Every structure is written in C-alpha cells, then in structure tokens.
Amino acid sequence: MKSSANTVAARSAGRGMQPKSARKSSMRQKTNERATARKVRSTATAPASIPATAVPGQSKKAEVIALLRRPEGATVAEVVAATGWQPHTVRGLFSGTLKKKLGLTLSSAQEQRGRVYRIIGTSGAGGAAEHSGGLRLSAADAGSDG
C-alpha cells in the first residue's frame, strides 16, 4: 500500500515539520539577519591606527642573545621570565634558531641555580652574516682547481 503525498505532508505537519519551501525562506531570512548583524558589528569598531615609532624596539630574540652572552649566562627560567614564552619555545629557539640558523655555539652546564646556557666563541654584536659559516664561493671559483 502506497502512501499519498497528502498523507506524508499531514504526518510531517503533525511532527512540527515545515514544507520545504517554508524552511528555505526561513533559512534565507536567518542568513540575511546574520549578515546584517555582522555588518553592523564590523562598522561599529573603527580600526585603531598604529603610531609610527622613531626607534624600533629590541626583539625578544635579541634580548635572549644578550642574556646568553653575559658571563653568568641564563637559565631557561630566566629567559621565560624575560620573554613571556613557554619553556619549550625557549629550548626550540636555542636549538633551531641560535644553533642551526645563526650558527652560534651554545654551552650548557649544571650549576646550583639549574642548567645554565651561554653563547661561547663570538663576542661581537653578532648577526646572521657573522655566523653564516664563512665565505661562499661562486660557481666559477668552485669549478677552478687552482
């Protein structure tokens, strides 16, 4: 026995279901209301202008390098306090940026205040050019034997 369309519609209406066309129009109305609400919110707040600074601030990475260049060195806890970073971020900076990218030599020693890290070897102001691994040969120079 087949059920007719009227019977199905009557059962759907009894369960709180709306006809498909009514559902689409109510969904469109809700979508339009959300879009209007978003427009109102986005125009209500004006973007804040960023004032131009004469001297740029020192980066956190530069602060960490300065801490590690001190004769007493620095612990991970001291670097965390200075930068506000998590300890795993500080250790990642030591391994990835300072050792691998900048080529700095770090030493660590267990002392009373904990594990202390120091930059050894270079005492200059530093920079990526200073620690790039030496001179690079051009293709013409590399090909010649003499």
Tab-separated table of N, CA and C in Angstrom:
chain	number	residue	atom	x	y	z
A	1	MET	N	0.835	-1.158	0.000
A	1	MET	CA	0.000	0.000	0.000
A	1	MET	C	0.889	1.232	0.000
A	2	LYS	N	0.655	2.125	-0.965
A	2	LYS	CA	1.446	3.337	-1.077
A	2	LYS	C	0.796	4.448	-0.286
A	3	SER	N	1.653	5.280	0.300
A	3	SER	CA	1.108	6.436	0.996
A	3	SER	C	1.114	7.614	0.038
A	4	SER	N	0.089	8.374	0.073
A	4	SER	CA	-0.014	9.505	-0.839
A	4	SER	C	0.770	10.688	-0.285
A	5	ALA	N	0.993	11.681	-1.138
A	5	ALA	CA	1.747	12.871	-0.742
A	5	ALA	C	1.020	13.629	0.350
A	6	ASN	N	-0.324	13.635	0.284
A	6	ASN	CA	-1.093	14.349	1.312
A	6	ASN	C	-0.921	13.693	2.672
A	7	THR	N	-0.870	12.364	2.691
A	7	THR	CA	-0.719	11.653	3.950
A	7	THR	C	0.653	11.942	4.560
A	8	VAL	N	1.694	11.966	3.713
A	8	VAL	CA	3.046	12.253	4.191
A	8	VAL	C	3.120	13.679	4.718
A	9	ALA	N	2.510	14.626	4.001
A	9	ALA	CA	2.525	16.012	4.434
A	9	ALA	C	1.766	16.172	5.740
A	10	ALA	N	0.665	15.443	5.867
A	10	ALA	CA	-0.125	15.533	7.094
A	10	ALA	C	0.668	14.980	8.269
A	11	ARG	N	1.408	13.864	8.064
A	11	ARG	CA	2.220	13.299	9.141
A	11	ARG	C	3.363	14.236	9.508
A	12	SER	N	3.985	14.862	8.501
A	12	SER	CA	5.090	15.787	8.750
A	12	SER	C	4.610	17.002	9.514
A	13	ALA	N	3.438	17.503	9.148
A	13	ALA	CA	2.895	18.679	9.820
A	13	ALA	C	2.594	18.363	11.269
A	14	GLY	N	2.181	17.147	11.535
A	14	GLY	CA	1.880	16.754	12.903
A	14	GLY	C	3.121	16.680	13.769
A	15	ARG	N	4.312	16.480	13.168
A	15	ARG	CA	5.564	16.372	13.924
A	15	ARG	C	6.322	17.696	13.984
A	16	GLY	N	5.702	18.766	13.577
A	16	GLY	CA	6.375	20.050	13.636
A	16	GLY	C	7.241	20.333	12.427
A	17	MET	N	7.156	19.552	11.401
A	17	MET	CA	7.944	19.751	10.192
A	17	MET	C	7.286	20.813	9.334
A	18	GLN	N	8.065	21.609	8.646
A	18	GLN	CA	7.545	22.610	7.730
A	18	GLN	C	7.734	22.105	6.317
A	19	PRO	N	6.905	22.576	5.395
A	19	PRO	CA	7.150	22.242	3.994
A	19	PRO	C	8.504	22.796	3.575
A	20	LYS	N	9.101	22.173	2.578
A	20	LYS	CA	10.448	22.518	2.155
A	20	LYS	C	10.563	23.995	1.759
A	21	SER	N	9.578	24.528	1.072
A	21	SER	CA	9.639	25.923	0.635
A	21	SER	C	9.630	26.871	1.834
A	22	ALA	N	8.888	26.547	2.863
A	22	ALA	CA	8.848	27.395	4.053
A	22	ALA	C	10.177	27.332	4.802
A	23	ARG	N	10.813	26.147	4.837
A	23	ARG	CA	12.108	26.015	5.511
A	23	ARG	C	13.159	26.851	4.812
A	24	LYS	N	13.167	26.839	3.469
A	24	LYS	CA	14.165	27.600	2.720
A	24	LYS	C	14.018	29.087	2.974
A	25	SER	N	12.772	29.573	2.977
A	25	SER	CA	12.593	31.003	3.167
A	25	SER	C	12.992	31.422	4.581
A	26	SER	N	12.712	30.582	5.574
A	26	SER	CA	13.106	30.943	6.933
A	26	SER	C	14.628	30.887	7.093
A	27	MET	N	15.275	29.960	6.382
A	27	MET	CA	16.737	29.892	6.439
A	27	MET	C	17.347	31.122	5.781
A	28	ARG	N	16.768	31.553	4.642
A	28	ARG	CA	17.256	32.758	3.973
A	28	ARG	C	17.115	33.970	4.892
A	29	GLN	N	16.003	34.040	5.575
A	29	GLN	CA	15.747	35.167	6.469
A	29	GLN	C	16.782	35.186	7.598
A	30	LYS	N	17.077	34.020	8.166
A	30	LYS	CA	18.077	33.939	9.237
A	30	LYS	C	19.457	34.328	8.721
A	31	THR	N	19.785	33.866	7.513
A	31	THR	CA	21.081	34.194	6.928
A	31	THR	C	21.195	35.693	6.711
A	32	ASN	N	20.140	36.298	6.202
A	32	ASN	CA	20.162	37.745	5.989
A	32	ASN	C	20.296	38.491	7.310
A	33	GLU	N	19.634	38.006	8.353
A	33	GLU	CA	19.740	38.647	9.658
A	33	GLU	C	21.168	38.566	10.188
A	34	ARG	N	21.811	37.414	10.013
A	34	ARG	CA	23.193	37.258	10.469
A	34	ARG	C	24.124	38.188	9.707
A	35	ALA	N	23.921	38.284	8.394
A	35	ALA	CA	24.775	39.156	7.584
A	35	ALA	C	24.604	40.606	8.008
A	36	THR	N	23.383	41.012	8.281
A	36	THR	CA	23.135	42.378	8.738
A	36	THR	C	23.805	42.608	10.087
A	37	ALA	N	23.697	41.649	10.976
A	37	ALA	CA	24.322	41.780	12.291
A	37	ALA	C	25.832	41.894	12.156
A	38	ARG	N	26.428	41.123	11.253
A	38	ARG	CA	27.872	41.192	11.043
A	38	ARG	C	28.276	42.556	10.512
A	39	LYS	N	27.488	43.088	9.562
A	39	LYS	CA	27.807	44.396	9.005
A	39	LYS	C	27.742	45.470	10.076
A	40	VAL	N	26.760	45.387	10.936
A	40	VAL	CA	26.605	46.378	11.987
A	40	VAL	C	27.789	46.305	12.933
A	41	ARG	N	28.208	45.100	13.315
A	41	ARG	CA	29.340	44.952	14.222
A	41	ARG	C	30.629	45.449	13.591
A	42	SER	N	30.843	45.104	12.319
A	42	SER	CA	32.119	45.448	11.703
A	42	SER	C	32.252	46.949	11.482
A	43	THR	N	31.150	47.654	11.246
A	43	THR	CA	31.255	49.094	11.050
A	43	THR	C	31.271	49.841	12.375
A	44	ALA	N	30.873	49.190	13.455
A	44	ALA	CA	30.826	49.853	14.756
A	44	ALA	C	32.214	50.112	15.309
A	45	THR	N	33.169	49.254	14.999
A	45	THR	CA	34.514	49.423	15.543
A	45	THR	C	35.433	49.923	14.437
A	46	ALA	N	36.019	51.063	14.641
A	46	ALA	CA	36.958	51.612	13.662
A	46	ALA	C	38.333	51.029	13.936
A	47	PRO	N	39.101	50.746	12.901
A	47	PRO	CA	40.439	50.197	13.117
A	47	PRO	C	41.335	51.229	13.797
A	48	ALA	N	42.068	50.782	14.776
A	48	ALA	CA	42.960	51.671	15.517
A	48	ALA	C	44.215	51.928	14.694
A	49	SER	N	44.623	53.159	14.621
A	49	SER	CA	45.829	53.473	13.874
A	49	SER	C	47.044	53.167	14.739
A	50	ILE	N	48.078	52.656	14.111
A	50	ILE	CA	49.307	52.301	14.817
A	50	ILE	C	50.252	53.492	14.725
A	51	PRO	N	50.650	54.045	15.857
A	51	PRO	CA	51.544	55.204	15.795
A	51	PRO	C	52.930	54.803	15.308
A	52	ALA	N	53.531	55.665	14.508
A	52	ALA	CA	54.872	55.397	13.994
A	52	ALA	C	55.884	55.663	15.102
A	53	THR	N	56.827	54.753	15.250
A	53	THR	CA	57.854	54.928	16.270
A	53	THR	C	59.157	55.326	15.601
A	54	ALA	N	59.892	56.189	16.251
A	54	ALA	CA	61.154	56.649	15.686
A	54	ALA	C	62.211	55.555	15.755
A	55	VAL	N	62.250	54.830	16.876
A	55	VAL	CA	63.248	53.787	17.060
A	55	VAL	C	62.517	52.473	17.294
A	56	PRO	N	62.771	51.466	16.461
A	56	PRO	CA	62.093	50.186	16.683
A	56	PRO	C	62.576	49.534	17.970
A	57	GLY	N	61.680	48.814	18.630
A	57	GLY	CA	62.038	48.138	19.871
A	57	GLY	C	62.942	46.943	19.617
A	58	GLN	N	63.641	46.533	20.647
A	58	GLN	CA	64.528	45.392	20.520
A	58	GLN	C	63.691	44.123	20.488
A	59	SER	N	64.049	43.194	19.628
A	59	SER	CA	63.281	41.959	19.517
A	59	SER	C	63.574	41.047	20.705
A	60	LYS	N	62.661	40.126	20.933
A	60	LYS	CA	62.847	39.180	22.037
A	60	LYS	C	64.045	38.274	21.774
A	61	LYS	N	64.236	37.918	20.503
A	61	LYS	CA	65.381	37.068	20.165
A	61	LYS	C	66.690	37.781	20.515
A	62	ALA	N	66.758	39.079	20.256
A	62	ALA	CA	67.956	39.847	20.593
A	62	ALA	C	68.146	39.924	22.108
A	63	GLU	N	67.033	40.023	22.845
A	63	GLU	CA	67.119	40.026	24.306
A	63	GLU	C	67.684	38.704	24.823
A	64	VAL	N	67.224	37.603	24.238
A	64	VAL	CA	67.701	36.279	24.654
A	64	VAL	C	69.189	36.142	24.365
A	65	ILE	N	69.612	36.599	23.189
A	65	ILE	CA	71.038	36.515	22.841
A	65	ILE	C	71.864	37.342	23.819
A	66	ALA	N	71.359	38.519	24.194
A	66	ALA	CA	72.081	39.352	25.165
A	66	ALA	C	72.176	38.647	26.518
A	67	LEU	N	71.100	37.975	26.935
A	67	LEU	CA	71.144	37.231	28.197
A	67	LEU	C	72.176	36.106	28.140
A	68	LEU	N	72.232	35.406	27.023
A	68	LEU	CA	73.149	34.271	26.902
A	68	LEU	C	74.596	34.706	26.733
A	69	ARG	N	74.824	35.935	26.287
A	69	ARG	CA	76.195	36.423	26.117
A	69	ARG	C	76.794	36.935	27.425
A	70	ARG	N	75.993	37.106	28.461
A	70	ARG	CA	76.520	37.544	29.751
A	70	ARG	C	77.470	36.475	30.292
A	71	PRO	N	78.452	36.860	31.078
A	71	PRO	CA	79.374	35.860	31.635
A	71	PRO	C	78.669	34.824	32.500
A	72	GLU	N	77.609	35.228	33.218
A	72	GLU	CA	76.899	34.267	34.065
A	72	GLU	C	75.890	33.442	33.289
A	73	GLY	N	75.649	33.775	32.003
A	73	GLY	CA	74.707	33.005	31.194
A	73	GLY	C	73.276	33.198	31.644
A	74	ALA	N	72.409	32.265	31.251
A	74	ALA	CA	70.997	32.360	31.625
A	74	ALA	C	70.396	30.960	31.679
A	75	THR	N	69.436	30.796	32.580
A	75	THR	CA	68.687	29.537	32.641
A	75	THR	C	67.434	29.692	31.789
A	76	VAL	N	66.790	28.570	31.511
A	76	VAL	CA	65.546	28.608	30.744
A	76	VAL	C	64.507	29.421	31.501
A	77	ALA	N	64.477	29.288	32.832
A	77	ALA	CA	63.508	30.032	33.640
A	77	ALA	C	63.729	31.537	33.528
A	78	GLU	N	64.992	31.977	33.475
A	78	GLU	CA	65.283	33.403	33.329
A	78	GLU	C	64.828	33.918	31.968
A	79	VAL	N	65.034	33.126	30.930
A	79	VAL	CA	64.619	33.528	29.586
A	79	VAL	C	63.092	33.552	29.501
A	80	VAL	N	62.438	32.588	30.139
A	80	VAL	CA	60.966	32.560	30.174
A	80	VAL	C	60.447	33.827	30.857
A	81	ALA	N	61.070	34.233	31.954
A	81	ALA	CA	60.647	35.434	32.668
A	81	ALA	C	60.869	36.689	31.829
A	82	ALA	N	61.952	36.720	31.057
A	82	ALA	CA	62.275	37.901	30.262
A	82	ALA	C	61.379	38.036	29.028
A	83	THR	N	60.971	36.905	28.439
A	83	THR	CA	60.233	36.951	27.178
A	83	THR	C	58.748	36.668	27.316
A	84	GLY	N	58.371	35.913	28.340
A	84	GLY	CA	56.982	35.503	28.473
A	84	GLY	C	56.651	34.264	27.667
A	85	TRP	N	57.658	33.617	27.101
A	85	TRP	CA	57.448	32.416	26.300
A	85	TRP	C	57.313	31.199	27.198
A	86	GLN	N	56.850	30.098	26.612
A	86	GLN	CA	56.812	28.810	27.294
A	86	GLN	C	58.215	28.200	27.261
A	87	PRO	N	58.548	27.339	28.229
A	87	PRO	CA	59.895	26.743	28.255
A	87	PRO	C	60.243	25.969	26.982
A	88	HIS	N	59.268	25.270	26.386
A	88	HIS	CA	59.581	24.503	25.169
A	88	HIS	C	59.885	25.444	24.000
A	89	THR	N	59.333	26.641	24.006
A	89	THR	CA	59.634	27.614	22.963
A	89	THR	C	61.058	28.132	23.117
A	90	VAL	N	61.483	28.340	24.347
A	90	VAL	CA	62.845	28.810	24.608
A	90	VAL	C	63.852	27.753	24.162
A	91	ARG	N	63.591	26.498	24.510
A	91	ARG	CA	64.518	25.433	24.103
A	91	ARG	C	64.530	25.283	22.584
A	92	GLY	N	63.394	25.488	21.939
A	92	GLY	CA	63.339	25.447	20.473
A	92	GLY	C	64.134	26.580	19.857
A	93	LEU	N	64.102	27.761	20.468
A	93	LEU	CA	64.910	28.888	19.999
A	93	LEU	C	66.394	28.543	20.100
A	94	PHE	N	66.783	27.944	21.227
A	94	PHE	CA	68.187	27.559	21.399
A	94	PHE	C	68.621	26.606	20.296
A	95	SER	N	67.849	25.570	20.079
A	95	SER	CA	68.230	24.525	19.139
A	95	SER	C	68.071	24.961	17.685
A	96	GLY	N	66.910	25.480	17.350
A	96	GLY	CA	66.624	25.775	15.947
A	96	GLY	C	67.223	27.065	15.448
A	97	THR	N	66.948	28.151	16.128
A	97	THR	CA	67.368	29.454	15.623
A	97	THR	C	68.817	29.759	15.947
A	98	LEU	N	69.181	29.643	17.210
A	98	LEU	CA	70.526	30.053	17.599
A	98	LEU	C	71.597	29.097	17.081
A	99	LYS	N	71.380	27.805	17.233
A	99	LYS	CA	72.398	26.840	16.827
A	99	LYS	C	72.379	26.561	15.327
A	100	LYS	N	71.204	26.250	14.788
A	100	LYS	CA	71.139	25.823	13.395
A	100	LYS	C	71.125	26.990	12.413
A	101	LYS	N	70.277	27.983	12.643
A	101	LYS	CA	70.159	29.074	11.675
A	101	LYS	C	71.260	30.117	11.816
A	102	LEU	N	71.571	30.527	13.046
A	102	LEU	CA	72.594	31.547	13.242
A	102	LEU	C	73.988	30.961	13.419
A	103	GLY	N	74.087	29.673	13.681
A	103	GLY	CA	75.389	29.019	13.813
A	103	GLY	C	76.128	29.367	15.087
A	104	LEU	N	75.415	29.813	16.110
A	104	LEU	CA	76.063	30.138	17.383
A	104	LEU	C	76.399	28.858	18.138
A	105	THR	N	77.435	28.917	18.955
A	105	THR	CA	77.824	27.776	19.770
A	105	THR	C	77.311	27.995	21.180
A	106	LEU	N	76.457	27.108	21.633
A	106	LEU	CA	75.901	27.196	22.980
A	106	LEU	C	76.562	26.161	23.869
A	107	SER	N	76.850	26.562	25.085
A	107	SER	CA	77.328	25.593	26.070
A	107	SER	C	76.318	25.553	27.199
A	108	SER	N	76.205	24.410	27.828
A	108	SER	CA	75.310	24.301	28.980
A	108	SER	C	76.048	23.577	30.088
A	109	ALA	N	75.781	24.028	31.294
A	109	ALA	CA	76.415	23.420	32.462
A	109	ALA	C	75.413	23.390	33.605
A	110	GLN	N	75.460	22.314	34.372
A	110	GLN	CA	74.580	22.199	35.523
A	110	GLN	C	75.228	22.931	36.696
A	111	GLU	N	74.533	23.935	37.215
A	111	GLU	CA	75.027	24.709	38.344
A	111	GLU	C	73.986	24.677	39.447
A	112	GLN	N	74.264	25.401	40.554
A	112	GLN	CA	73.323	25.407	41.675
A	112	GLN	C	71.967	25.970	41.286
A	113	ARG	N	71.947	26.975	40.442
A	113	ARG	CA	70.671	27.592	40.062
A	113	ARG	C	69.962	26.837	38.942
A	114	GLY	N	70.511	25.750	38.480
A	114	GLY	CA	69.911	24.941	37.421
A	114	GLY	C	70.828	24.853	36.214
A	115	ARG	N	70.303	24.390	35.093
A	115	ARG	CA	71.096	24.295	33.869
A	115	ARG	C	71.260	25.678	33.290
A	116	VAL	N	72.528	26.104	33.116
A	116	VAL	CA	72.841	27.455	32.643
A	116	VAL	C	73.391	27.352	31.225
A	117	TYR	N	72.841	28.181	30.345
A	117	TYR	CA	73.252	28.212	28.938
A	117	TYR	C	74.032	29.488	28.671
A	118	ARG	N	75.081	29.360	27.846
A	118	ARG	CA	75.908	30.505	27.460
A	118	ARG	C	76.256	30.393	25.984
A	119	ILE	N	76.405	31.558	25.344
A	119	ILE	CA	76.943	31.592	23.982
A	119	ILE	C	78.451	31.728	24.127
A	120	ILE	N	79.180	30.833	23.475
A	120	ILE	CA	80.641	30.889	23.565
A	120	ILE	C	81.216	31.152	22.180
A	121	GLY	N	82.419	31.684	22.151
A	121	GLY	CA	83.115	31.874	20.879
A	121	GLY	C	83.044	33.289	20.367
A	122	THR	N	81.880	33.757	19.955
A	122	THR	CA	81.782	35.091	19.373
A	122	THR	C	81.444	36.092	20.452
A	123	SER	N	82.140	37.219	20.427
A	123	SER	CA	81.880	38.242	21.434
A	123	SER	C	81.389	39.533	20.813
A	124	GLY	N	81.278	39.587	19.459
A	124	GLY	CA	80.831	40.803	18.778
A	124	GLY	C	79.347	40.999	18.918
A	125	ALA	N	78.848	42.054	18.252
A	125	ALA	CA	77.422	42.368	18.310
A	125	ALA	C	76.604	41.257	17.680
A	126	GLY	N	77.164	40.590	16.692
A	126	GLY	CA	76.506	39.414	16.131
A	126	GLY	C	75.554	39.751	15.020
A	127	GLY	N	75.054	38.713	14.408
A	127	GLY	CA	74.135	38.843	13.294
A	127	GLY	C	74.256	37.609	12.435
A	128	ALA	N	73.353	37.431	11.534
A	128	ALA	CA	73.359	36.238	10.689
A	128	ALA	C	74.574	36.232	9.764
A	129	ALA	N	75.042	37.398	9.310
A	129	ALA	CA	76.183	37.447	8.401
A	129	ALA	C	77.450	36.982	9.109
A	130	GLU	N	77.576	37.321	10.390
A	130	GLU	CA	78.767	36.943	11.138
A	130	GLU	C	78.839	35.429	11.340
A	131	HIS	N	77.675	34.781	11.397
A	131	HIS	CA	77.622	33.365	11.726
A	131	HIS	C	77.162	32.523	10.556
A	132	SER	N	77.410	32.974	9.337
A	132	SER	CA	76.871	32.268	8.182
A	132	SER	C	77.715	31.080	7.764
A	133	GLY	N	78.822	30.838	8.396
A	133	GLY	CA	79.624	29.669	8.071
A	133	GLY	C	80.784	29.974	7.150
A	134	GLY	N	81.178	31.204	7.031
A	134	GLY	CA	82.350	31.548	6.242
A	134	GLY	C	81.989	32.057	4.863
A	135	LEU	N	83.020	32.138	4.015
A	135	LEU	CA	82.833	32.657	2.663
A	135	LEU	C	82.151	31.631	1.782
A	136	ARG	N	81.390	32.131	0.838
A	136	ARG	CA	80.754	31.248	-0.136
A	136	ARG	C	81.415	31.492	-1.478
A	137	LEU	N	81.723	30.423	-2.160
A	137	LEU	CA	82.385	30.531	-3.451
A	137	LEU	C	81.354	30.632	-4.550
A	138	SER	N	81.677	31.420	-5.565
A	138	SER	CA	80.786	31.490	-6.710
A	138	SER	C	80.973	30.221	-7.552
A	139	ALA	N	80.121	30.020	-8.511
A	139	ALA	CA	80.202	28.815	-9.352
A	139	ALA	C	81.514	28.774	-10.124
A	140	ALA	N	82.020	29.921	-10.568
A	140	ALA	CA	83.284	29.970	-11.309
A	140	ALA	C	84.453	29.616	-10.405
A	141	ASP	N	84.436	30.116	-9.163
A	141	ASP	CA	85.518	29.826	-8.225
A	141	ASP	C	85.504	28.371	-7.783
A	142	ALA	N	84.311	27.818	-7.605
A	142	ALA	CA	84.201	26.447	-7.145
A	142	ALA	C	84.691	25.460	-8.209
A	143	GLY	N	84.514	25.808	-9.472
A	143	GLY	CA	84.910	24.903	-10.553
A	143	GLY	C	86.391	24.888	-10.827
A	144	SER	N	87.121	25.936	-10.456
A	144	SER	CA	88.550	26.002	-10.749
A	144	SER	C	89.347	25.230	-9.686
A	145	ASP	N	90.441	24.614	-10.107
A	145	ASP	CA	91.265	23.832	-9.193
A	145	ASP	C	92.409	24.642	-8.617
A	146	GLY	N	92.628	25.821	-9.079
A	146	GLY	CA	93.831	26.486	-8.655
A	146	GLY	C	93.633	27.764	-8.076
